PDB file of C-alpha atoms in Angstrom:
ATOM      1  CA  UNK A   9      16.336   2.869  10.612  1.00 48.00           C
ATOM      2  CA  UNK A  10      16.512   5.507  13.334  1.00 55.00           C
ATOM      3  CA  UNK A  11      13.682   4.031  15.357  1.00 64.00           C
ATOM      4  CA  UNK A  12      11.144   6.535  14.050  1.00 71.00           C
ATOM      5  CA  UNK A  13       7.512   5.627  13.609  1.00 78.00           C
ATOM      6  CA  UNK A  14       5.968   6.569  10.292  1.00 82.00           C
ATOM      7  CA  UNK A  15       2.312   6.925   9.438  1.00 85.00           C
ATOM      8  CA  UNK A  16       0.943   7.052   5.903  1.00 86.00           C
ATOM      9  CA  UNK A  17      -2.496   8.582   5.573  1.00 84.00           C
ATOM     10  CA  UNK A  18      -4.159   7.063   2.515  1.00 85.00           C
ATOM     11  CA  UNK A  19      -7.086   4.928   1.426  1.00 84.00           C
ATOM     12  CA  UNK A  20      -4.891   3.409  -1.315  1.00 88.00           C
ATOM     13  CA  UNK A  21      -4.215  -0.274  -0.670  1.00 91.00           C
ATOM     14  CA  UNK A  22      -0.854   0.018  -2.466  1.00 92.00           C
ATOM     15  CA  UNK A  23       0.675   1.481   0.693  1.00 93.00           C
ATOM     16  CA  UNK A  24      -0.237  -1.591   2.748  1.00 95.00           C
ATOM     17  CA  UNK A  25       2.881  -3.323   1.422  1.00 94.00           C
ATOM     18  CA  UNK A  26       5.014  -0.801   3.341  1.00 93.00           C
ATOM     19  CA  UNK A  27       3.552  -1.708   6.740  1.00 94.00           C
ATOM     20  CA  UNK A  28       5.935  -3.171   9.288  1.00 92.00           C
ATOM     21  CA  UNK A  29       6.718  -2.613  12.973  1.00 90.00           C
ATOM     22  CA  UNK A  30       7.698   1.037  12.300  1.00 86.00           C
ATOM     23  CA  UNK A  31       5.295   1.943   9.457  1.00 89.00           C
ATOM     24  CA  UNK A  32       1.497   1.974   9.708  1.00 90.00           C
ATOM     25  CA  UNK A  33      -1.177   3.184   7.310  1.00 91.00           C
ATOM     26  CA  UNK A  34      -4.037   5.310   8.562  1.00 89.00           C
ATOM     27  CA  UNK A  35      -6.971   4.578   6.284  1.00 88.00           C
ATOM     28  CA  UNK A  36      -9.821   6.978   5.985  1.00 78.00           C
ATOM     29  CA  UNK A  37     -13.167   5.187   6.078  1.00 72.00           C
ATOM     30  CA  UNK A  38     -16.709   6.383   5.464  1.00 70.00           C
ATOM     31  CA  UNK A  39     -18.333   8.587   8.050  1.00 66.00           C
ATOM     32  CA  UNK A  40     -15.176  10.470   9.071  1.00 62.00           C
ATOM     33  CA  UNK A  41     -13.716   7.334  10.680  1.00 78.00           C
ATOM     34  CA  UNK A  42     -10.152   6.104  10.528  1.00 84.00           C
ATOM     35  CA  UNK A  43      -8.578   2.650  10.683  1.00 87.00           C
ATOM     36  CA  UNK A  44      -5.018   1.842  11.635  1.00 89.00           C
ATOM     37  CA  UNK A  45      -3.773  -0.726   9.135  1.00 92.00           C
ATOM     38  CA  UNK A  46      -1.155  -2.908  10.758  1.00 93.00           C
ATOM     39  CA  UNK A  47       0.096  -6.312   9.600  1.00 95.00           C
ATOM     40  CA  UNK A  48      -2.636  -8.174  11.480  1.00 95.00           C
ATOM     41  CA  UNK A  49      -5.485  -6.162  10.006  1.00 94.00           C
ATOM     42  CA  UNK A  50      -4.004  -6.468   6.497  1.00 96.00           C
ATOM     43  CA  UNK A  51      -3.715 -10.250   6.925  1.00 96.00           C
ATOM     44  CA  UNK A  52      -7.345 -10.360   8.092  1.00 96.00           C
ATOM     45  CA  UNK A  53      -8.601  -8.280   5.150  1.00 93.00           C
ATOM     46  CA  UNK A  54      -6.496  -9.770   2.338  1.00 95.00           C
ATOM     47  CA  UNK A  55      -5.377 -13.167   3.589  1.00 96.00           C
ATOM     48  CA  UNK A  56      -1.704 -12.201   3.125  1.00 96.00           C
ATOM     49  CA  UNK A  57       0.717 -10.039   5.047  1.00 96.00           C
ATOM     50  CA  UNK A  58       2.155  -6.733   3.830  1.00 96.00           C
ATOM     51  CA  UNK A  59       5.081  -8.399   2.044  1.00 94.00           C
ATOM     52  CA  UNK A  60       2.655 -10.192  -0.306  1.00 96.00           C
ATOM     53  CA  UNK A  61       0.339  -7.296  -1.193  1.00 96.00           C
ATOM     54  CA  UNK A  62       2.188  -6.522  -4.451  1.00 95.00           C
ATOM     55  CA  UNK A  63       2.212 -10.234  -5.347  1.00 96.00           C
ATOM     56  CA  UNK A  64      -1.548 -10.444  -4.815  1.00 96.00           C
ATOM     57  CA  UNK A  65      -2.150  -7.316  -6.894  1.00 96.00           C
ATOM     58  CA  UNK A  66       0.108  -8.600  -9.700  1.00 95.00           C
ATOM     59  CA  UNK A  67      -2.037 -11.699 -10.073  1.00 96.00           C
ATOM     60  CA  UNK A  68      -5.496 -10.152  -9.682  1.00 95.00           C
ATOM     61  CA  UNK A  69      -4.734  -6.736 -11.201  1.00 93.00           C
ATOM     62  CA  UNK A  70      -5.669  -3.264 -10.068  1.00 92.00           C
ATOM     63  CA  UNK A  71      -8.052  -1.239 -12.215  1.00 89.00           C
ATOM     64  CA  UNK A  72      -7.288   1.985 -10.311  1.00 87.00           C
ATOM     65  CA  UNK A  73      -3.599   1.621 -11.259  1.00 87.00           C
ATOM     66  CA  UNK A  74      -4.542   0.473 -14.776  1.00 87.00           C
ATOM     67  CA  UNK A  75      -3.060  -3.027 -15.001  1.00 88.00           C
ATOM     68  CA  UNK A  76      -5.293  -6.029 -15.587  1.00 90.00           C
ATOM     69  CA  UNK A  77      -3.643  -8.929 -13.793  1.00 91.00           C
ATOM     70  CA  UNK A  78      -4.418 -12.417 -15.063  1.00 93.00           C
ATOM     71  CA  UNK A  79      -7.744 -13.066 -16.754  1.00 92.00           C
ATOM     72  CA  UNK A  80     -10.147 -14.886 -14.451  1.00 93.00           C
ATOM     73  CA  UNK A  81      -8.047 -14.273 -11.338  1.00 95.00           C
ATOM     74  CA  UNK A  82      -9.721 -12.389  -8.520  1.00 93.00           C
ATOM     75  CA  UNK A  83      -8.719 -12.026  -4.874  1.00 94.00           C
ATOM     76  CA  UNK A  84      -9.628 -15.586  -3.829  1.00 95.00           C
ATOM     77  CA  UNK A  85      -7.853 -17.328  -6.701  1.00 95.00           C
ATOM     78  CA  UNK A  86      -4.828 -15.020  -6.381  1.00 96.00           C
ATOM     79  CA  UNK A  87      -4.604 -15.930  -2.694  1.00 96.00           C
ATOM     80  CA  UNK A  88      -4.785 -19.659  -3.524  1.00 96.00           C
ATOM     81  CA  UNK A  89      -2.070 -19.194  -6.146  1.00 96.00           C
ATOM     82  CA  UNK A  90       0.257 -17.416  -3.712  1.00 96.00           C
ATOM     83  CA  UNK A  91      -0.381 -20.053  -1.021  1.00 95.00           C
ATOM     84  CA  UNK A  92       0.509 -22.787  -3.528  1.00 94.00           C
ATOM     85  CA  UNK A  93       3.843 -21.147  -4.389  1.00 95.00           C
ATOM     86  CA  UNK A  94       3.098 -18.858  -7.343  1.00 96.00           C
ATOM     87  CA  UNK A  95       5.365 -15.928  -6.496  1.00 96.00           C
ATOM     88  CA  UNK A  96       5.483 -13.006  -8.973  1.00 96.00           C
ATOM     89  CA  UNK A  97       8.739 -11.792  -7.392  1.00 93.00           C
ATOM     90  CA  UNK A  98      10.514 -14.865  -8.824  1.00 94.00           C
ATOM     91  CA  UNK A  99      12.070 -13.922 -12.192  1.00 93.00           C
ATOM     92  CA  UNK A 100      11.498 -17.242 -14.016  1.00 94.00           C
ATOM     93  CA  UNK A 101       8.418 -19.447 -13.983  1.00 94.00           C
ATOM     94  CA  UNK A 102      10.764 -22.453 -14.049  1.00 94.00           C
ATOM     95  CA  UNK A 103      12.141 -21.339 -10.644  1.00 94.00           C
ATOM     96  CA  UNK A 104       8.753 -21.710  -8.955  1.00 94.00           C
ATOM     97  CA  UNK A 105       8.129 -24.852  -6.893  1.00 94.00           C
ATOM     98  CA  UNK A 106       7.233 -27.793  -9.139  1.00 95.00           C
ATOM     99  CA  UNK A 107       3.849 -28.127  -7.404  1.00 94.00           C
ATOM    100  CA  UNK A 108       2.944 -24.548  -8.386  1.00 94.00           C
ATOM    101  CA  UNK A 109       4.079 -25.141 -11.969  1.00 94.00           C
ATOM    102  CA  UNK A 110       1.942 -28.288 -12.158  1.00 94.00           C
ATOM    103  CA  UNK A 111      -1.126 -26.660 -10.586  1.00 94.00           C
ATOM    104  CA  UNK A 112      -1.044 -23.529 -12.772  1.00 94.00           C
ATOM    105  CA  UNK A 113       0.640 -24.520 -16.073  1.00 94.00           C
ATOM    106  CA  UNK A 114      -1.341 -21.864 -17.993  1.00 94.00           C
ATOM    107  CA  UNK A 115       0.590 -19.154 -16.137  1.00 94.00           C
ATOM    108  CA  UNK A 116       3.877 -20.176 -17.824  1.00 94.00           C
ATOM    109  CA  UNK A 117       2.964 -18.380 -21.080  1.00 95.00           C
ATOM    110  CA  UNK A 118       1.875 -15.280 -19.135  1.00 95.00           C
ATOM    111  CA  UNK A 119       4.833 -15.074 -16.730  1.00 95.00           C
ATOM    112  CA  UNK A 120       6.416 -12.019 -18.394  1.00 93.00           C
ATOM    113  CA  UNK A 121       3.105 -10.160 -17.912  1.00 93.00           C
ATOM    114  CA  UNK A 122       2.866 -11.323 -14.282  1.00 95.00           C
ATOM    115  CA  UNK A 123       6.395  -9.995 -13.693  1.00 93.00           C
ATOM    116  CA  UNK A 124       5.506  -6.670 -15.331  1.00 92.00           C
ATOM    117  CA  UNK A 125       2.372  -6.331 -13.171  1.00 93.00           C
ATOM    118  CA  UNK A 126       4.449  -7.144 -10.100  1.00 93.00           C
ATOM    119  CA  UNK A 127       6.946  -4.389 -10.912  1.00 90.00           C
ATOM    120  CA  UNK A 128       4.010  -1.981 -11.365  1.00 89.00           C
ATOM    121  CA  UNK A 129       2.464  -3.008  -8.037  1.00 91.00           C
ATOM    122  CA  UNK A 130       5.677  -2.951  -6.030  1.00 90.00           C
ATOM    123  CA  UNK A 131       6.577   0.167  -4.075  1.00 87.00           C
ATOM    124  CA  UNK A 132      10.364   0.085  -3.786  1.00 78.00           C
ATOM    125  CA  UNK A 133      11.846   0.566  -0.330  1.00 73.00           C
ATOM    126  CA  UNK A 134      15.215   1.681  -1.651  1.00 65.00           C
ATOM    127  CA  UNK A 135      16.411   4.475  -3.909  1.00 57.00           C
ATOM    128  CA  UNK A 136      18.631   1.858  -5.551  1.00 58.00           C
ATOM    129  CA  UNK A 137      15.607   0.110  -7.084  1.00 55.00           C
ATOM    130  CA  UNK A 138      16.461  -1.082 -10.615  1.00 60.00           C
ATOM    131  CA  UNK A 139      13.175   0.250 -12.026  1.00 58.00           C
ATOM    132  CA  UNK A 140      14.025   3.886 -11.293  1.00 55.00           C
ATOM    133  CA  UNK A 141      15.338   5.891 -14.251  1.00 57.00           C
ATOM    134  CA  UNK A 142      18.588   7.844 -13.917  1.00 61.00           C
ATOM    135  CA  UNK A 143      18.151  11.121 -12.025  1.00 60.00           C
ATOM    136  CA  UNK A 144      15.181   9.838 -10.016  1.00 57.00           C
ATOM    137  CA  UNK A 145      16.778  10.671  -6.676  1.00 58.00           C
ATOM    138  CA  UNK A 146      16.712  14.408  -7.467  1.00 61.00           C
ATOM    139  CA  UNK A 147      13.105  14.222  -8.646  1.00 58.00           C
ATOM    140  CA  UNK A 148      12.175  12.315  -5.493  1.00 53.00           C
ATOM    141  CA  UNK A 149      13.865  14.868  -3.212  1.00 55.00           C
ATOM    142  CA  UNK A 150      11.982  17.653  -4.982  1.00 56.00           C
ATOM    143  CA  UNK A 151       8.667  15.791  -4.658  1.00 51.00           C
ATOM    144  CA  UNK A 152       9.168  15.290  -0.918  1.00 48.00           C
ATOM    145  CA  UNK A 153       9.710  19.036  -0.492  1.00 48.00           C
ATOM    146  CA  UNK A 154       6.564  19.747  -2.533  1.00 47.00           C
ATOM    147  CA  UNK A 155       4.448  17.282  -0.553  1.00 43.00           C
ATOM    148  CA  UNK A 156       5.111  19.151   2.671  1.00 42.00           C
ATOM    149  CA  UNK A 157       3.234  22.129   1.194  1.00 43.00           C
ATOM    150  CA  UNK A 158       0.001  20.152   0.700  1.00 43.00           C
ATOM    151  CA  UNK A 159      -2.675  19.214   3.161  1.00 45.00           C
ATOM    152  CA  UNK A 160      -5.693  16.943   3.049  1.00 48.00           C
ATOM    153  CA  UNK A 161      -8.813  18.672   1.828  1.00 50.00           C
ATOM    154  CA  UNK A 162     -12.178  17.766   3.303  1.00 53.00           C
ATOM    155  CA  UNK A 163     -15.641  19.297   3.533  1.00 55.00           C
ATOM    156  CA  UNK A 164     -16.064  19.363   7.295  1.00 64.00           C
ATOM    157  CA  UNK A 165     -12.676  20.118   8.823  1.00 64.00           C
ATOM    158  CA  UNK A 166     -13.894  20.351  12.421  1.00 72.00           C
ATOM    159  CA  UNK A 167     -15.661  16.973  12.283  1.00 73.00           C
ATOM    160  CA  UNK A 168     -12.710  15.329  10.540  1.00 70.00           C
ATOM    161  CA  UNK A 169     -10.183  16.749  13.036  1.00 72.00           C
ATOM    162  CA  UNK A 170     -12.330  15.630  15.980  1.00 75.00           C
ATOM    163  CA  UNK A 171     -12.636  12.118  14.552  1.00 74.00           C
ATOM    164  CA  UNK A 172      -8.894  12.037  13.890  1.00 73.00           C
ATOM    165  CA  UNK A 173      -8.195  13.134  17.476  1.00 76.00           C
ATOM    166  CA  UNK A 174     -10.356  10.280  18.846  1.00 75.00           C
ATOM    167  CA  UNK A 175      -8.546   7.859  16.533  1.00 72.00           C
ATOM    168  CA  UNK A 176      -5.131   9.061  17.759  1.00 73.00           C
ATOM    169  CA  UNK A 177      -6.127   8.633  21.398  1.00 76.00           C
ATOM    170  CA  UNK A 178      -7.645   5.185  20.754  1.00 73.00           C
ATOM    171  CA  UNK A 179      -4.434   3.939  19.109  1.00 68.00           C
ATOM    172  CA  UNK A 180      -2.071   5.769  21.472  1.00 71.00           C
ATOM    173  CA  UNK A 181      -0.792   8.006  18.670  1.00 71.00           C
ATOM    174  CA  UNK A 182      -0.775  11.144  20.763  1.00 67.00           C
ATOM    175  CA  UNK A 183       2.306  12.453  18.939  1.00 66.00           C
ATOM    176  CA  UNK A 184       0.045  13.057  15.912  1.00 68.00           C
ATOM    177  CA  UNK A 185      -2.483  15.095  17.923  1.00 67.00           C
ATOM    178  CA  UNK A 186      -0.363  18.219  18.129  1.00 66.00           C
ATOM    179  CA  UNK A 187       0.071  18.423  14.359  1.00 62.00           C
ATOM    180  CA  UNK A 188      -3.412  17.348  13.220  1.00 61.00           C
ATOM    181  CA  UNK A 189      -4.273  20.883  12.082  1.00 59.00           C
ATOM    182  CA  UNK A 190      -1.492  20.505   9.486  1.00 57.00           C
ATOM    183  CA  UNK A 191      -3.283  17.525   7.872  1.00 59.00           C
ATOM    184  CA  UNK A 192      -6.607  19.099   7.045  1.00 58.00           C
ATOM    185  CA  UNK A 193      -7.775  22.132   5.116  1.00 54.00           C
ATOM    186  CA  UNK A 194     -11.259  23.190   4.010  1.00 52.00           C
ATOM    187  CA  UNK A 195     -12.414  21.972   0.588  1.00 52.00           C
ATOM    188  CA  UNK A 196     -14.634  24.244  -1.466  1.00 53.00           C
ATOM    189  CA  UNK A 197     -18.058  22.708  -2.129  1.00 52.00           C
TER     190      UNK A 197
END
C-alpha cells in the first residue's frame, strides 16, 4: 500500500496467486537460472491469472500440499471448469451460474470438499482472514522476525549469485543487487 515493490523468491506455485503490479515471484529454475513470474507469464503457463491460481489448485489438487482435488480433474479440465463458471470461492454450488451447474452436476455432491481445498490453496492477503485461529497475528509477527535470520542455501554460491545478478540486471531489479549476498549461503554437500 506504500508503493513498495515486493519480490518472493520461491519455486512454489502457491505464491503465484500473490502476484500483482507490486508483487512478483522470482522462480528458481534448473541450471542456476531465474524467472520473473508476473501476471502475463502465469497466464501463459497456467491459462489463468494470479487471482485464479487457488481456484485451479482447488479443483485439480496439489500433492505437495497434500490435498487431492477432484478425482479425474487435472490442469486442463480444471481450466475448462473455471472458464465455464465453476468458482471454488463461491460458498454454495447453487450460487454458481446455471450453465456451470448443468455442465458439471457431479460437482454438487463434492462442493464442500472443493470449498475445503480452496481454503487450503488460498494464501490470505489480510490478517483478518476468517481461517486464522485466535492469536495468529502474534505468531505471524514472530515468524517474520525469524525468517529474516535465514538465507537460501545452495551448493555453488558464486555461480548462483552471478546468475542472480544477471537476472536482476535483465529485469531492471538493480535494487536487489546490493543485497544479493544476504540471499545465499553455502550448503554442505
